[in-house]
Amino acid sequence: MDNRPVDNDPAGSGPVDNSLRGSTVVVTGGTRGVGAGIARAFAEAGARVLACARRPPEQPCEGVEFAPLDLRDPPAVRAFFAGLPRLDVLVNNAGGTPYRHLADADAERHAKVIELNLVTPLTASLAAYDHLRRARGSIVMVGSVSGSRPSPGSAAYGAAKAGLANLAASMAVEWAPEIRVNTLVVGMVHTDLAPLHYGGPDGIAAVSRTVPLGRLALPADVGAAAVFLASDAAAYISGASLHVHGGGERPAFLDAAEPRAADPRTAPERGAVEPHAAPERGAVEPRAADPRTAAEPHGAEPRTAEPRTAESPVPDASTPGKES
């Protein structure tokens, strides 16, 4: 086994779990980025996949059906799920946020971000409850590392993702044993928007060196994790948070320490840690280092985004939860 990117073609990849073959899966925000990767993974597992979003995908995926839906319209969400003949898996992936400091907008604007990233997954889950209970199905919440650490510039988004993980844990208890509920805690992902976030190949390479596994995730990595949690291979897993972040973030204090602390022969007897794969300083292109143009992991838009109007305060609900 190694940590190279997931191959979307399962041929020759070893034993295949067929428990999802013939099942019906709904992926919210499943038309682009991480959401498209999740939808594709379920289609390759043999499921019938419906990708919900306000706009159709630019590049349709074989085996994935597009279903127009504004997840911020509760009556429309309830009508959509009521019209399904059956449902086995719900993946709550839709979400996102513009880059915005707390003091740069009023509470109502920040509340829209929380609505998209926390309230809409609750709305969809409640609307899907009867179907999933009958099928003894599964819900996969797509969370973010932003929910477990400070998230300057996207504080409302981080707060919503923290709430989403707690919602999933509570839901897993209330809805057991008929429905399993788990969360994917996703870190930085290499999508088509990565150059906007990190400043081109050099910036992406520099950011990748900060990840213990040495690269950003691909949408297929997140898709494989979602398929696992929804499959019979995870039949006894519920209320869990699965981190898909390549090992997390390297502690900043390691790079701030004096160089001699990296040598075990000269390091202090207590507390010395040998740095591993420290990023080269200054390797990221200038705009990626600028907090106005950088991006938070999972779902944040490029920080060059213009302030949104009151009519469109948050990203399209088709924006996947992980665009960085």
XYZ file of C-alpha atoms in Angstrom:
324
model
C 0.000 0.000 0.000
C 1.117 3.586 -0.598
C -0.262 7.110 -0.397
C -0.354 7.859 -4.087
C -3.589 9.304 -5.518
C -6.590 7.024 -5.775
C -7.089 5.466 -9.212
C -10.655 6.091 -10.335
C -10.542 2.818 -12.278
C -11.065 0.046 -9.723
C -9.904 -2.666 -12.118
C -7.048 -4.590 -10.620
C -7.259 -2.706 -7.333
C -8.068 -5.769 -5.247
C -11.288 -6.921 -3.586
C -14.280 -4.746 -4.444
C -17.156 -4.088 -2.010
C -20.361 -4.633 -3.975
C -22.733 -3.664 -1.153
C -23.646 -0.365 -2.836
C -24.463 -1.879 -6.221
C -28.039 -1.019 -7.154
C -28.481 1.436 -4.265
C -29.684 5.019 -4.692
C -27.350 7.782 -3.536
C -27.963 11.535 -3.372
C -24.909 13.809 -3.311
C -25.672 17.456 -2.620
C -23.376 19.846 -4.447
C -22.289 16.873 -6.534
C -21.617 18.659 -9.826
C -18.085 20.000 -9.359
C -14.893 19.667 -7.352
C -15.048 17.326 -4.399
C -18.769 16.759 -4.837
C -18.213 15.500 -8.381
C -15.450 13.223 -7.100
C -17.811 11.758 -4.506
C -20.597 11.266 -7.058
C -18.195 9.564 -9.463
C -16.930 7.208 -6.752
C -20.457 6.036 -5.913
C -21.282 5.584 -9.599
C -18.180 3.425 -9.993
C -19.358 1.394 -6.997
C -22.496 0.532 -8.962
C -24.952 2.922 -7.336
C -27.569 5.085 -8.991
C -26.332 8.598 -8.186
C -28.298 11.853 -8.137
C -26.218 15.025 -7.920
C -28.235 17.965 -6.554
C -27.278 21.550 -7.311
C -28.761 24.750 -8.640
C -26.801 24.557 -11.893
C -25.889 21.561 -14.058
C -22.282 20.353 -14.240
C -19.987 21.736 -16.919
C -18.739 18.214 -17.550
C -21.385 15.529 -16.968
C -20.143 12.364 -15.295
C -21.143 8.981 -16.642
C -23.560 7.259 -14.303
C -24.479 10.465 -12.421
C -27.868 12.121 -12.932
C -28.282 15.847 -12.381
C -31.203 16.979 -10.224
C -31.789 20.766 -10.028
C -32.399 21.808 -6.432
C -31.830 24.862 -4.243
C -30.985 23.374 -0.866
C -31.856 26.645 0.854
C -35.500 26.188 -0.131
C -36.901 23.739 2.486
C -40.239 23.083 0.726
C -38.367 22.268 -2.499
C -35.994 19.978 -0.613
C -38.882 18.105 1.021
C -40.661 17.763 -2.312
C -37.523 16.430 -3.986
C -36.947 13.671 -1.446
C -40.641 12.822 -1.260
C -40.574 12.190 -5.002
C -37.799 9.593 -4.819
C -38.914 5.964 -4.991
C -36.133 4.995 -2.576
C -32.926 6.291 -1.015
C -30.057 4.381 0.560
C -27.339 7.007 1.065
C -27.326 10.775 1.514
C -24.040 12.662 1.194
C -24.360 16.211 2.533
C -21.529 17.853 0.627
C -22.860 21.230 -0.547
C -21.342 24.236 1.197
C -18.849 27.028 0.920
C -17.970 30.549 1.972
C -16.434 33.738 0.643
C -13.369 35.059 2.430
C -14.635 37.628 4.930
C -13.344 38.879 8.270
C -15.975 38.940 10.986
C -15.952 42.728 11.370
C -16.328 43.248 7.614
C -19.961 42.110 7.504
C -23.046 42.137 9.665
C -24.391 39.131 11.539
C -27.059 38.515 8.917
C -24.410 38.000 6.244
C -22.481 35.526 8.394
C -25.741 33.761 9.239
C -26.195 32.969 5.542
C -22.908 31.043 5.591
C -24.043 29.085 8.644
C -27.371 28.390 6.949
C -25.714 26.908 3.869
C -23.137 24.828 5.739
C -25.164 23.673 8.759
C -28.896 24.228 8.307
C -29.151 22.855 4.753
C -27.557 19.493 5.701
C -30.086 19.270 8.538
C -32.917 20.135 6.146
C -31.840 17.475 3.651
C -31.318 14.849 6.360
C -34.768 15.411 7.846
C -36.347 15.276 4.395
C -34.525 11.996 3.663
C -35.217 10.426 7.074
C -38.180 8.208 6.173
C -36.453 6.793 3.081
C -33.217 6.107 4.944
C -34.983 4.530 7.921
C -36.820 2.082 5.652
C -33.610 1.232 3.804
C -31.492 1.124 6.990
C -29.295 3.547 5.125
C -26.462 5.931 5.788
C -25.694 9.651 5.911
C -22.228 11.024 5.218
C -21.586 14.619 6.261
C -18.707 16.356 4.489
C -16.998 18.412 7.161
C -13.743 20.330 7.263
C -10.591 20.773 9.308
C -11.781 24.390 9.591
C -14.286 23.141 12.160
C -11.583 22.038 14.586
C -9.057 24.871 14.411
C -9.085 28.671 14.145
C -10.389 29.730 10.750
C -9.610 33.442 10.287
C -11.370 34.911 7.284
C -13.981 32.155 7.336
C -14.974 32.042 10.993
C -18.678 31.495 10.335
C -17.800 28.616 8.015
C -15.545 27.035 10.639
C -18.251 27.416 13.272
C -20.797 25.793 10.954
C -18.493 22.853 10.239
C -17.880 22.375 13.972
C -21.630 22.325 14.440
C -22.042 19.867 11.563
C -19.751 17.329 13.247
C -21.717 17.614 16.482
C -25.014 17.388 14.614
C -23.849 14.183 12.945
C -22.764 12.654 16.246
C -26.126 13.455 17.857
C -28.021 12.287 14.808
C -26.122 8.986 14.901
C -27.441 8.363 18.422
C -31.021 9.517 17.840
C -31.476 7.659 14.554
C -29.721 4.412 15.457
C -29.949 1.586 14.699
C -31.835 2.228 11.464
C -29.547 4.959 10.094
C -25.788 5.316 10.397
C -24.360 8.851 10.362
C -20.676 9.759 9.972
C -18.547 12.764 9.080
C -15.614 13.175 6.713
C -13.249 15.823 8.085
C -11.525 17.000 4.941
C -8.345 19.029 4.584
C -6.839 20.694 1.522
C -7.981 19.287 -1.817
C -6.512 19.741 -5.290
C -9.390 20.743 -7.580
C -9.550 22.818 -10.748
C -9.583 25.921 -8.540
C -6.332 25.052 -6.774
C -4.210 27.446 -8.911
C -6.469 30.318 -7.828
C -5.987 29.375 -4.183
C -2.274 28.608 -4.089
C -0.737 30.595 -6.956
C 0.198 27.986 -9.550
C 2.322 24.828 -9.611
C 5.080 26.204 -7.369
C 2.580 27.342 -4.770
C 0.721 24.038 -4.863
C 4.007 22.156 -4.478
C 5.020 24.305 -1.512
C 1.669 23.876 0.211
C 1.813 20.134 -0.481
C 5.101 19.929 1.411
C 3.309 21.101 4.543
C 1.128 17.974 4.450
C 2.727 14.910 6.096
C 1.802 12.677 3.154
C 3.405 15.174 0.790
C 0.448 16.082 -1.413
C -3.017 17.589 -1.405
C -6.008 15.286 -1.518
C -7.778 14.649 -4.786
C -11.579 14.538 -5.092
C -11.220 10.795 -5.702
C -9.594 10.401 -2.269
C -12.601 11.975 -0.594
C -14.934 9.945 -2.785
C -13.267 6.687 -1.766
C -13.646 7.601 1.913
C -17.323 8.456 1.438
C -17.979 5.156 -0.336
C -16.267 3.293 2.499
C -18.402 4.943 5.198
C -21.601 4.216 3.267
C -20.720 0.609 2.469
C -21.173 -2.606 4.424
C -17.446 -2.481 5.166
C -18.353 0.252 7.688
C -21.500 -1.448 8.977
C -20.455 -0.986 12.621
C -19.189 2.572 12.197
C -21.569 5.360 13.203
C -21.098 8.675 14.945
C -17.480 8.756 13.776
C -15.333 11.458 12.210
C -12.920 10.187 9.569
C -10.088 12.631 8.885
C -9.109 12.860 5.224
C -6.283 15.377 5.523
C -3.073 13.532 4.721
C -1.902 13.536 8.318
C -2.976 17.060 9.241
C -0.949 20.217 9.530
C 2.650 20.407 10.620
C 2.896 22.289 13.946
C 4.229 25.793 13.289
C 6.503 25.718 16.349
C 8.675 23.070 14.705
C 9.690 25.468 11.945
C 10.084 28.339 14.393
C 12.529 26.393 16.590
C 16.260 27.008 16.355
C 17.993 24.865 13.706
C 20.127 23.032 16.255
C 16.987 21.545 17.768
C 16.612 19.503 14.583
C 19.843 17.626 15.356
C 19.171 14.924 17.963
C 22.818 15.147 19.050
C 22.445 18.793 20.054
C 18.761 19.038 20.875
C 17.654 19.550 24.476
C 16.984 16.292 26.271
C 13.290 17.085 26.717
C 10.849 18.324 24.101
C 13.090 18.081 21.059
C 11.360 16.977 17.893
C 13.094 16.353 14.605
C 11.402 18.278 11.778
C 10.155 16.195 8.880
C 9.747 17.543 5.358
C 9.623 21.179 6.435
C 8.362 23.441 3.653
C 10.895 25.653 1.922
C 10.426 29.194 3.055
C 9.257 31.587 0.368
C 8.381 28.816 -2.070
C 4.751 29.866 -2.357
C 4.080 32.524 -4.958
C 3.390 35.936 -3.367
C -0.355 35.999 -3.943
C -0.821 32.685 -2.168
C 0.817 34.180 0.896
C -1.479 37.199 0.820
C -4.422 36.563 3.176
C -6.668 38.389 0.743
C -6.030 35.833 -2.010
C -5.298 32.621 -0.116
C -8.045 30.130 0.656
C -9.143 28.082 3.610
C -9.300 24.318 3.181
C -12.577 22.798 2.102
C -15.183 24.926 0.527
C -13.735 28.419 0.660
C -13.770 30.490 -2.471
C -10.659 32.300 -3.706
C -10.172 35.280 -1.463
C -10.263 37.592 -4.427
C -14.030 37.068 -4.597
C -16.005 40.277 -4.704
C -18.327 40.955 -1.765
C -21.665 39.321 -2.447
C -24.928 41.162 -2.625
C -27.782 40.612 -0.214
C -29.515 38.634 -2.964
C -26.532 36.294 -3.291
C -24.747 36.316 0.068
C -23.143 32.897 -0.168
C -21.745 30.587 -2.851
C -24.068 28.589 -5.027
C -25.344 25.517 -3.206
C -23.645 23.480 -5.916
C -20.277 24.623 -4.587
C -18.773 21.513 -3.047
C -17.792 21.538 0.538
C -14.185 21.263 -0.459
C -12.767 23.472 -3.116
C -9.316 24.201 -1.794
